[in-house]
Short mmCIF file of C-alpha atoms in Angstrom, two decimals:
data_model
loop_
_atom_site.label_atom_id
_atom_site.label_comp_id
_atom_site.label_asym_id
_atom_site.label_seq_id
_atom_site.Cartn_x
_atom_site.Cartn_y
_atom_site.Cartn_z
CA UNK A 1 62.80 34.66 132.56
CA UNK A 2 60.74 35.47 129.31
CA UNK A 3 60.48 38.49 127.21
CA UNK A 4 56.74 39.95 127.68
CA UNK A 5 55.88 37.63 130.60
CA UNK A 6 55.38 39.41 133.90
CA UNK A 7 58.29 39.29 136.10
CA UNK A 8 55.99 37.70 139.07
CA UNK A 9 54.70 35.11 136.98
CA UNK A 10 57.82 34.34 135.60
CA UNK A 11 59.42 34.44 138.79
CA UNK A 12 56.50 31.81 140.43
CA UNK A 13 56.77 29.01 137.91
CA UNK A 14 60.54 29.34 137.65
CA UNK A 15 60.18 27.75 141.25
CA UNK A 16 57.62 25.60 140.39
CA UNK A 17 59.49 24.00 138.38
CA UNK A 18 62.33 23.97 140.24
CA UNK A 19 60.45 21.71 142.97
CA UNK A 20 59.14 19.54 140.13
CA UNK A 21 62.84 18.55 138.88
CA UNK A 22 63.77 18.06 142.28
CA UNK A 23 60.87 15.79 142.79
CA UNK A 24 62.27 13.38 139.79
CA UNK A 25 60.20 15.56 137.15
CA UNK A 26 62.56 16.86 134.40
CA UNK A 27 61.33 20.86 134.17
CA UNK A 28 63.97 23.16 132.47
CA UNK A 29 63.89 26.44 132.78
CA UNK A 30 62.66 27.11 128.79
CA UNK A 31 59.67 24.98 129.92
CA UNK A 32 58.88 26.95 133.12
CA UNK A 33 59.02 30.14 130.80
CA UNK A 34 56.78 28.18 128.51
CA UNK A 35 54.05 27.46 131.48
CA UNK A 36 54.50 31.47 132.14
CA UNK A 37 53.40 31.97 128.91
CA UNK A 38 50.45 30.15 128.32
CA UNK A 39 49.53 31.04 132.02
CA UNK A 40 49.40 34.57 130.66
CA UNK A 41 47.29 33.57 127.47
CA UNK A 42 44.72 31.48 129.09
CA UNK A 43 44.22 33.85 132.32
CA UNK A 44 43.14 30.81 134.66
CA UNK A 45 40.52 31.77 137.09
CA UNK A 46 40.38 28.70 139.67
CA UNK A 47 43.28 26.89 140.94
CA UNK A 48 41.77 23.25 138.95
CA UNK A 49 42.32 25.49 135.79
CA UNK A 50 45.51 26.52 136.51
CA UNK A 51 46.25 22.49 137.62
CA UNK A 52 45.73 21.49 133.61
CA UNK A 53 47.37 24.47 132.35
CA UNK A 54 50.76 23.36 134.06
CA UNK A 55 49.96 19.89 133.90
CA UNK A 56 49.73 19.37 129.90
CA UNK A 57 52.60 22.29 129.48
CA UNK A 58 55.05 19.94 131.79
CA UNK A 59 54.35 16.51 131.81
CA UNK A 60 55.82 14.04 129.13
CA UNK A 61 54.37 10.64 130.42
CA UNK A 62 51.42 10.02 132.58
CA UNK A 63 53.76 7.70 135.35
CA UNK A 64 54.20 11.91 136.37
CA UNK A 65 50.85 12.67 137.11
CA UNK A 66 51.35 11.74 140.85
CA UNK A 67 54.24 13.01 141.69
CA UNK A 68 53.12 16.04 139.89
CA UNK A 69 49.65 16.21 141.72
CA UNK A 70 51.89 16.01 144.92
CA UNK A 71 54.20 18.91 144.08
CA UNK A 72 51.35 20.97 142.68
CA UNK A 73 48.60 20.29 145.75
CA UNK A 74 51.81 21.09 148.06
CA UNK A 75 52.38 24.98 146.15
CA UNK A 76 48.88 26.11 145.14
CA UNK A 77 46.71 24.48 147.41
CA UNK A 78 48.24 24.84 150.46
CA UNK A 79 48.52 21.11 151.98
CA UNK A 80 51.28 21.69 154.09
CA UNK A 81 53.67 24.47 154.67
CA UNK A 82 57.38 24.03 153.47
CA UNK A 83 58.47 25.81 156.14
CA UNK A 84 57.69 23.40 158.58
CA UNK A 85 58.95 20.50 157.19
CA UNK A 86 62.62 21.56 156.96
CA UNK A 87 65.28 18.86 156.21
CA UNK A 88 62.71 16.60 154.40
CA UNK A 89 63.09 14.99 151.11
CA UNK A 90 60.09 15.84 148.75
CA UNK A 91 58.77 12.48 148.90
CA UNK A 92 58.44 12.71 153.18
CA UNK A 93 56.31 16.12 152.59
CA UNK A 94 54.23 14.37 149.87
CA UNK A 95 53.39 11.73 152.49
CA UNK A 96 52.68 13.99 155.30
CA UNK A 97 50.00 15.71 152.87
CA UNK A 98 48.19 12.29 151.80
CA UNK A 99 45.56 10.54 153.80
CA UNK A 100 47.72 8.03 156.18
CA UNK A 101 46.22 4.91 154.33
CA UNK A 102 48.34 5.90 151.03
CA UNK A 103 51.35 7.02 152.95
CA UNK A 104 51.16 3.38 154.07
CA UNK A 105 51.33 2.04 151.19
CA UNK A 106 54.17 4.29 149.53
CA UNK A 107 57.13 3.68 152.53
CA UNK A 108 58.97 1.07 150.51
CA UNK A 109 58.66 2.63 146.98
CA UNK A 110 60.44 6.19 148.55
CA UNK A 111 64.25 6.76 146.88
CA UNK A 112 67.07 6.52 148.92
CA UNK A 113 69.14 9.36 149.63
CA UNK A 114 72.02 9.99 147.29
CA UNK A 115 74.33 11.22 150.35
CA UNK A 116 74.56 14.01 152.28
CA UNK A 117 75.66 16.94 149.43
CA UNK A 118 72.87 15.61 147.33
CA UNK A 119 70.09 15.29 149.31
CA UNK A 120 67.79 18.38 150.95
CA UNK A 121 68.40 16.49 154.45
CA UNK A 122 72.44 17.48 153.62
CA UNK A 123 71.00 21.26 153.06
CA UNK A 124 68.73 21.73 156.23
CA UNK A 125 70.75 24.58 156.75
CA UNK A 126 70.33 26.21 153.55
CA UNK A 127 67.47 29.02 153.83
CA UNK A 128 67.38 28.77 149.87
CA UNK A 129 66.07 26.00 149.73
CA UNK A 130 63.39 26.41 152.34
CA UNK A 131 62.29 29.90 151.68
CA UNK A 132 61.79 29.25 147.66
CA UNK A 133 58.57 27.39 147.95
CA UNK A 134 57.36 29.04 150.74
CA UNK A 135 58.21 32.23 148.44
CA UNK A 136 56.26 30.53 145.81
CA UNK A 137 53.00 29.65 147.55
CA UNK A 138 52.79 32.74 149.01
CA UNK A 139 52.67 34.44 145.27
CA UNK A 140 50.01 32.51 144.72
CA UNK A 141 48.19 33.13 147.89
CA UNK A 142 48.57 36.74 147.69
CA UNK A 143 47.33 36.81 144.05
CA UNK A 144 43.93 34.69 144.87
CA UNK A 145 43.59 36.79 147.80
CA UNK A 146 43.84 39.53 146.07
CA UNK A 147 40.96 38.44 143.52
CA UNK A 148 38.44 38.58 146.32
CA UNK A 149 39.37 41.78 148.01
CA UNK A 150 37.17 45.10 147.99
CA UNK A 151 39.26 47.03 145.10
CA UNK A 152 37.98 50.59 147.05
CA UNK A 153 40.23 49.30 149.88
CA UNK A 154 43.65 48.67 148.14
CA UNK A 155 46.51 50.14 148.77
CA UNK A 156 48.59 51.78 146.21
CA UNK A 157 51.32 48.41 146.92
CA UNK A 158 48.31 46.08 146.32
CA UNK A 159 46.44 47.72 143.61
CA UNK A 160 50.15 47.77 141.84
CA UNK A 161 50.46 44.38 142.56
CA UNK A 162 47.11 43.49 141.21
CA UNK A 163 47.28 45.78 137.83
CA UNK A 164 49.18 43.25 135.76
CA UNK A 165 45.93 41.20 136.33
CA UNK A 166 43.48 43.85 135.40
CA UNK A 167 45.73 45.45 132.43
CA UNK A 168 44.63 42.25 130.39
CA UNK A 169 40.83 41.45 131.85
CA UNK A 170 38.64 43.68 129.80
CA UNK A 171 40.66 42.46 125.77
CA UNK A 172 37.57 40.55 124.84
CA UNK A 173 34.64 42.14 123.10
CA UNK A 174 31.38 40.75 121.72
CA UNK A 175 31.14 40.83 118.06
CA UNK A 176 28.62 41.69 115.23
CA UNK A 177 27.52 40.55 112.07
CA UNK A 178 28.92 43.14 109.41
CA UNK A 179 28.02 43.44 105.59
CA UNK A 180 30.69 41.95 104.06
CA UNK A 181 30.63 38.20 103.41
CA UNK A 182 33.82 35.51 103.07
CA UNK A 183 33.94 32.14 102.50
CA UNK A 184 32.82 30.18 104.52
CA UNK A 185 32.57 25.86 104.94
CA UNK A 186 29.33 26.61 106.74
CA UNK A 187 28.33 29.51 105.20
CA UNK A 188 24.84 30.38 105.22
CA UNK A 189 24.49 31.22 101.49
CA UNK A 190 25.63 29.88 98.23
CA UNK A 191 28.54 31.44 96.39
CA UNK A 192 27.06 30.54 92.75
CA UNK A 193 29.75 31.82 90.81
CA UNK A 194 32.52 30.43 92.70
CA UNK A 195 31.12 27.06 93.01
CA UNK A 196 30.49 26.94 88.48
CA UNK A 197 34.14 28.43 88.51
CA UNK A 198 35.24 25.40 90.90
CA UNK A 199 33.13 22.67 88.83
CA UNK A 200 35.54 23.73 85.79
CA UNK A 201 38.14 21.18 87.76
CA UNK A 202 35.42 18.65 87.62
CA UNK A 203 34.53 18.40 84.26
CA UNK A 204 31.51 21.02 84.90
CA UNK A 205 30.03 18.88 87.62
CA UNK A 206 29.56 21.00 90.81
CA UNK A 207 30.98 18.75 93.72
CA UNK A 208 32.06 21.18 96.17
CA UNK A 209 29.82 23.91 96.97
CA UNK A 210 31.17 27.46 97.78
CA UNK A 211 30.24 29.11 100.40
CA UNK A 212 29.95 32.46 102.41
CA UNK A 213 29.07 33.99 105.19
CA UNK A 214 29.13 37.28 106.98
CA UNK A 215 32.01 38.47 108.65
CA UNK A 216 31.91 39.37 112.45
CA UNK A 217 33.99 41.74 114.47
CA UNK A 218 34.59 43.07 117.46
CA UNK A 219 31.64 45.82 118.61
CA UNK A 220 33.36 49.04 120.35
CA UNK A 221 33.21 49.40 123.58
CA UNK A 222 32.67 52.75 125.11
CA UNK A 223 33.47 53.08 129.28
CA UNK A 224 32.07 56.37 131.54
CA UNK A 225 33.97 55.80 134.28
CA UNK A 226 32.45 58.42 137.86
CA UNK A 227 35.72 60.11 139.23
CA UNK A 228 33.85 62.27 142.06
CA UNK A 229 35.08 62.04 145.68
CA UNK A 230 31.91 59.17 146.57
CA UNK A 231 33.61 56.51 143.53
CA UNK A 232 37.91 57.98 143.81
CA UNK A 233 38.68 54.48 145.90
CA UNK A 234 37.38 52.23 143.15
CA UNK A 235 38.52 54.66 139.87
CA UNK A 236 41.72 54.01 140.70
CA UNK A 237 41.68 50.50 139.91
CA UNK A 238 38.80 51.52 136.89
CA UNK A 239 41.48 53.11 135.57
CA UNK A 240 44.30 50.07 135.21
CA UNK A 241 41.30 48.19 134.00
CA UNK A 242 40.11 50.67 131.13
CA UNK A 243 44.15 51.34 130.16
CA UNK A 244 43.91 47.57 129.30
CA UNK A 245 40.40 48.24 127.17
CA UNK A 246 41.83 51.30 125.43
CA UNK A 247 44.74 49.35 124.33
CA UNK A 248 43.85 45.67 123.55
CA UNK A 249 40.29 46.34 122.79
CA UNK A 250 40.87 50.27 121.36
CA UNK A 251 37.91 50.89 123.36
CA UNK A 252 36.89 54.98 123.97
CA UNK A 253 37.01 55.76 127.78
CA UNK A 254 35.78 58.48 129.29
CA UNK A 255 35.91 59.91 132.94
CA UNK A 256 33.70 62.71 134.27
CA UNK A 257 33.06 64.02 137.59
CA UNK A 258 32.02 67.94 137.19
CA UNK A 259 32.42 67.95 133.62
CA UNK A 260 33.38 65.39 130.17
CA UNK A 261 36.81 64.39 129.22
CA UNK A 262 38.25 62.11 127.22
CA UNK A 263 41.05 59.98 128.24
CA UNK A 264 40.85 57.67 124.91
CA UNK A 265 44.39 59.13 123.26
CA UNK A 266 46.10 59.78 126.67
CA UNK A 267 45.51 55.63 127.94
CA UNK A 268 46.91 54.34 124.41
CA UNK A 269 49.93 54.49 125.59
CA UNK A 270 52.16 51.29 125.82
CA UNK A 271 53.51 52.25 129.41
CA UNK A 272 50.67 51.69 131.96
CA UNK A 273 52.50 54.22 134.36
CA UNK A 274 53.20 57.53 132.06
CA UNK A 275 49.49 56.29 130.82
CA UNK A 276 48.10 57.28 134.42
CA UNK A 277 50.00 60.01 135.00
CA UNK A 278 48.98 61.34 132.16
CA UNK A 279 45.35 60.56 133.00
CA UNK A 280 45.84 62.48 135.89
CA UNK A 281 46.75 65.25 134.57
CA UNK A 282 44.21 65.42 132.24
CA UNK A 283 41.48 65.27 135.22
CA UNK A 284 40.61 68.16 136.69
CA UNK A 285 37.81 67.57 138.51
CA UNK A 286 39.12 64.41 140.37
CA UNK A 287 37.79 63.41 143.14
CA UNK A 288 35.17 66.51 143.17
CA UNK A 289 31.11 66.50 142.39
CA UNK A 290 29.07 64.48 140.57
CA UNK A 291 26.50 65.70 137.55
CA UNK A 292 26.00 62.50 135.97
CA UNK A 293 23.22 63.36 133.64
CA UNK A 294 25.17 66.89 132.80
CA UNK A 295 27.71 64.87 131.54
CA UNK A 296 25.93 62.18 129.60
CA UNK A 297 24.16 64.93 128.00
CA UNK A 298 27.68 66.21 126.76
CA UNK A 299 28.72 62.96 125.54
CA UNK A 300 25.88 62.44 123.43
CA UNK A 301 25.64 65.63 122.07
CA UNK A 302 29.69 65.56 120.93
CA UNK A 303 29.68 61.64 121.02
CA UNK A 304 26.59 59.66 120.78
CA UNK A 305 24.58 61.10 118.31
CA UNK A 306 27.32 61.32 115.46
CA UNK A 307 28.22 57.51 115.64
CA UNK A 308 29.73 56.52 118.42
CA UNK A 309 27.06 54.86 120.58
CA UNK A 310 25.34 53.18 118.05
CA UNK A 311 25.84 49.10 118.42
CA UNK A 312 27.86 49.74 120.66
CA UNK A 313 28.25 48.38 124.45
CA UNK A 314 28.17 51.53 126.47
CA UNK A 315 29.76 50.46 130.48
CA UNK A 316 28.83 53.27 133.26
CA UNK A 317 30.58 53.10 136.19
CA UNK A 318 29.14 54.98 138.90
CA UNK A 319 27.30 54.85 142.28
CA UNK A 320 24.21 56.81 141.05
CA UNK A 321 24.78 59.81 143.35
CA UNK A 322 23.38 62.67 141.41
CA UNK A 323 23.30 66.45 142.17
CA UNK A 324 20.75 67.70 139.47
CA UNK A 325 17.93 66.56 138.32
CA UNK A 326 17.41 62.57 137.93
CA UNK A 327 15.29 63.11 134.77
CA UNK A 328 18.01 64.34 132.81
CA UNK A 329 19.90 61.70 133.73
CA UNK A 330 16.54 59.52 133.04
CA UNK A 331 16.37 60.74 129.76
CA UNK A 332 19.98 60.66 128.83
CA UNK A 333 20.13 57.04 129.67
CA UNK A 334 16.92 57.00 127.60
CA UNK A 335 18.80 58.02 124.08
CA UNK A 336 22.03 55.91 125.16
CA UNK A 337 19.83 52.59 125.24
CA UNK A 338 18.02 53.08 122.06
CA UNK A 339 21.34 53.65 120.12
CA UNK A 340 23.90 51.14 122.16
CA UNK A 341 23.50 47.28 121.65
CA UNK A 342 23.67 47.33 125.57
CA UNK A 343 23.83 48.79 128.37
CA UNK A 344 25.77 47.84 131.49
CA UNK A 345 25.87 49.81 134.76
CA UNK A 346 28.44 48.83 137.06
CA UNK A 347 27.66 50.29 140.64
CA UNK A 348 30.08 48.89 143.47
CA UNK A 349 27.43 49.71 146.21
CA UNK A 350 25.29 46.69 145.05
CA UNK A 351 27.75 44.47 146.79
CA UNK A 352 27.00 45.68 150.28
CA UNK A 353 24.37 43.83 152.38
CA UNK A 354 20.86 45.07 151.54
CA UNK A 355 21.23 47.33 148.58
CA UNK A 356 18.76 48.81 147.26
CA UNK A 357 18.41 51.25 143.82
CA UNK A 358 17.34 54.25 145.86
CA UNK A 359 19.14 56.81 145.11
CA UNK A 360 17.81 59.25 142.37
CA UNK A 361 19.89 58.71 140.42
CA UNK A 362 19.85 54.73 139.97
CA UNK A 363 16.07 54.93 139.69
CA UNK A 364 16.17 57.57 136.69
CA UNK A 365 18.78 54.97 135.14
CA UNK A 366 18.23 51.48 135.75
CA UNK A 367 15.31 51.05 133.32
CA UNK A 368 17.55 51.80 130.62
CA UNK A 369 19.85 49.24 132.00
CA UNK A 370 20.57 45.39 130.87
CA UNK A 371 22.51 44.59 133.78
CA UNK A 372 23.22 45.87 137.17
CA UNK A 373 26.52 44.96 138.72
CA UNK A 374 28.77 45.59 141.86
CA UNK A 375 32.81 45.24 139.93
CA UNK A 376 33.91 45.84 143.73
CA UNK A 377 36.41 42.61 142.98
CA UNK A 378 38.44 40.60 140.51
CA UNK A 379 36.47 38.20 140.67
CA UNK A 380 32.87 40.58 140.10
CA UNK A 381 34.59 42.38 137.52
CA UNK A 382 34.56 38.93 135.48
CA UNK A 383 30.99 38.79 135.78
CA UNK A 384 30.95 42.64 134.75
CA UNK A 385 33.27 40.76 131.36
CA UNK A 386 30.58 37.85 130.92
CA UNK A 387 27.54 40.30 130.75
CA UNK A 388 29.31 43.04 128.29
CA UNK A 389 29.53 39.97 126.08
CA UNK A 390 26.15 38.55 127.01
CA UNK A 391 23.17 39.25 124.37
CA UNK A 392 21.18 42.50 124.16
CA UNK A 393 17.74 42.24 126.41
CA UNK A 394 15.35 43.98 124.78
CA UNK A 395 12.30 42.89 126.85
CA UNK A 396 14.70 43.21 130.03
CA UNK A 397 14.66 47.04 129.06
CA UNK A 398 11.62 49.56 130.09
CA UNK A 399 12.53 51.93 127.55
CA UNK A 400 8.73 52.28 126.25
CA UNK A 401 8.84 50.49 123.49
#
């Protein structure tokens, strides 16, 4: 429908708003492309977000808002199934799907039919017609179904269908302070010389006060991502996430099972498939043994230590399984946290009933942590996007000092 829009998206509100003009709503199709794209902008996360997204794309005049509400509750929420309604006008599903006291009260407001070609009664016969919302709602199902399933138990047809999604969740970093200042309305500090400058236009009277303040951008993100045989179900999908990070966010990813390696120039790549494949080839040791503190050893010896962990928010994905000794892993993490501006661990065994930090491993590491996290899910990997952004927690840290 649109250039750069996903093809399902495009493809669910091009029936959307196909049942809105049939339900008296004026949609064309540069409009439903329109919805597509701000769908993809905004990324809504609940269906009530996703309700004002369409609603203030679509609607002109605010005598809409029912039968929108009607057509909308009848797609995404599931009131009633299309499919069993066959042969009905829009209006006779809307009224099946509202309590009976307001179906009451709509029976002698409902349009006449315009005759048998132009009416969906005249098409009962048509599977077109039937099958396209049904085809719709069921995008949307599968999608918010999707959110809330255990990412280790995808399927490669699944986890493809779910990677548009994940290509464009981890784009937002948190941002610092640097040294440079601009101006600023509410700047914290007073731009002398550019406010006399400015009173020249006043007669030398200084009415407008110049401002500055510091500019902020985006801190770098840096992602160790576990590839051994315990975390290969959930990498896969750690991977379509971090391709997204490495590109939007120019994040540096790394992967490391046996030993280091840096996937950072193989994932910037504008294809998310040749992207992976390349990935894969570059990963040896997929799939094999863990030496988790081996490795963060390496990376802070080539890494860290000349630049790249400092401010930054360092993400380790991993179930804490370690084969060597937990205290260089303890003391690895140790250097990591007083360099990084925080820490997350992302662990996807914290989701199961009655986890506990056990392992070597996690108890060697989790002092040095800010936050502890499962990122089994969509829908925990957007709490594992709220606490990379959330502020550094100094006294949350046992780090000694």
């Amino acid at each position: 429908m649109s250039a750069g829009v996903p093809a399902d998206l495009a493809s669910v509100f091009g029936l959307f708003g196909r049942e809105l003009h049939r339900a008296g709503i004026p949609v064309s199709p540069s409009e439903s492309a329109q919805l597509a794209r701000v769908v993809e902008v905004c990324d809504p996360l609940t269906v009530d977000q996703l309700y004002w997204c369409a609603r203030v794309s679509l609607l002109r005049s605010p005598d809409q808002v029912p039968e929108f509400n009607a057509v909308f509750a009848l797609v995404f929420r599931g009131l009633a199934d299309v499919a069993e309604h066959r042969g009905q006008e829009p209006s006779a599903l809307r009224s099946e799907s509202r309590p009976p006291r307001q179906a009451a009260g709509e029976q002698g407001s409902e349009r006449p039919p315009t005759g048998p070609a132009g009416t969906r009664a005249g098409r009962a016969g048509e599977e077109g017609s039937e099958s396209e919302p049904h085809a719709l709602r069921a995008l949307a199902s599968s999608e918010e179904r999707l959110r809330h399933a255990d990412l280790g138990a995808l399927g490669d047809a699944e986890l493809a269908e779910l990677a548009p999604l994940l290509h464009r969740l981890l784009t937002t970093l948190p941002t610092r302070r640097t040294r440079r200042r601009h101006r600023h309305p509410r700047g914290d500090r007073l731009d002398v010389r550019a406010t006399i400058r400015r009173s020249i236009r006043s007669g030398g009277d200084p009415v407008l006060a110049v401002r500055r303040s510091r500019r902020r951008r985006p801190r770098r993100l840096v992602a160790l991502l576990d590839i051994s045989g315990s975390m290969e179900p959930y990498a896969r999908a750690w991977l379509h996430l971090l391709w997204g990070a490495a590109t939007v966010a120019r994040a540096e990813v790394f992967v490391f099972g046996t030993r280091l390696t840096r996937l950072t120039p193989v994932l910037r790549t504008r294809s998310p498939q040749q992207a992976l494949t390349q990935a894969g080839r570059a990963m040896p040791d997929w799939s094999g043994g863990t030496r988790i503190g081996h490795n963060l050893k390496a990376f802070m010896h080539r890494y860290g230590r000349s630049g790249m962990a400092h401010g930054a928010v360092v993400l380790v994905v991993s179930d804490g399984w370690e084969r060597d000794d937990p205290a260089v892993l303890g003391a690895q993490m140790e250097a990591i946290a007083r360099r990084a501006h925080r820490v997350v661990w992302v662990n996807p065994r914290v989701a199961a009933p009655g986890f506990l930090p056990d392992t070597g491993g996690m108890q060697a590491a989790l002092p040095f942590c800010d936050a502890l996290l499962s990122g089994h899910s969509v829908e925990a990997l957007t709490e594992v996007v709220a606490a990379l952004g959330g502020d550094r927690q100094v006294s949350g840290r046992h780090t000694g000092r």
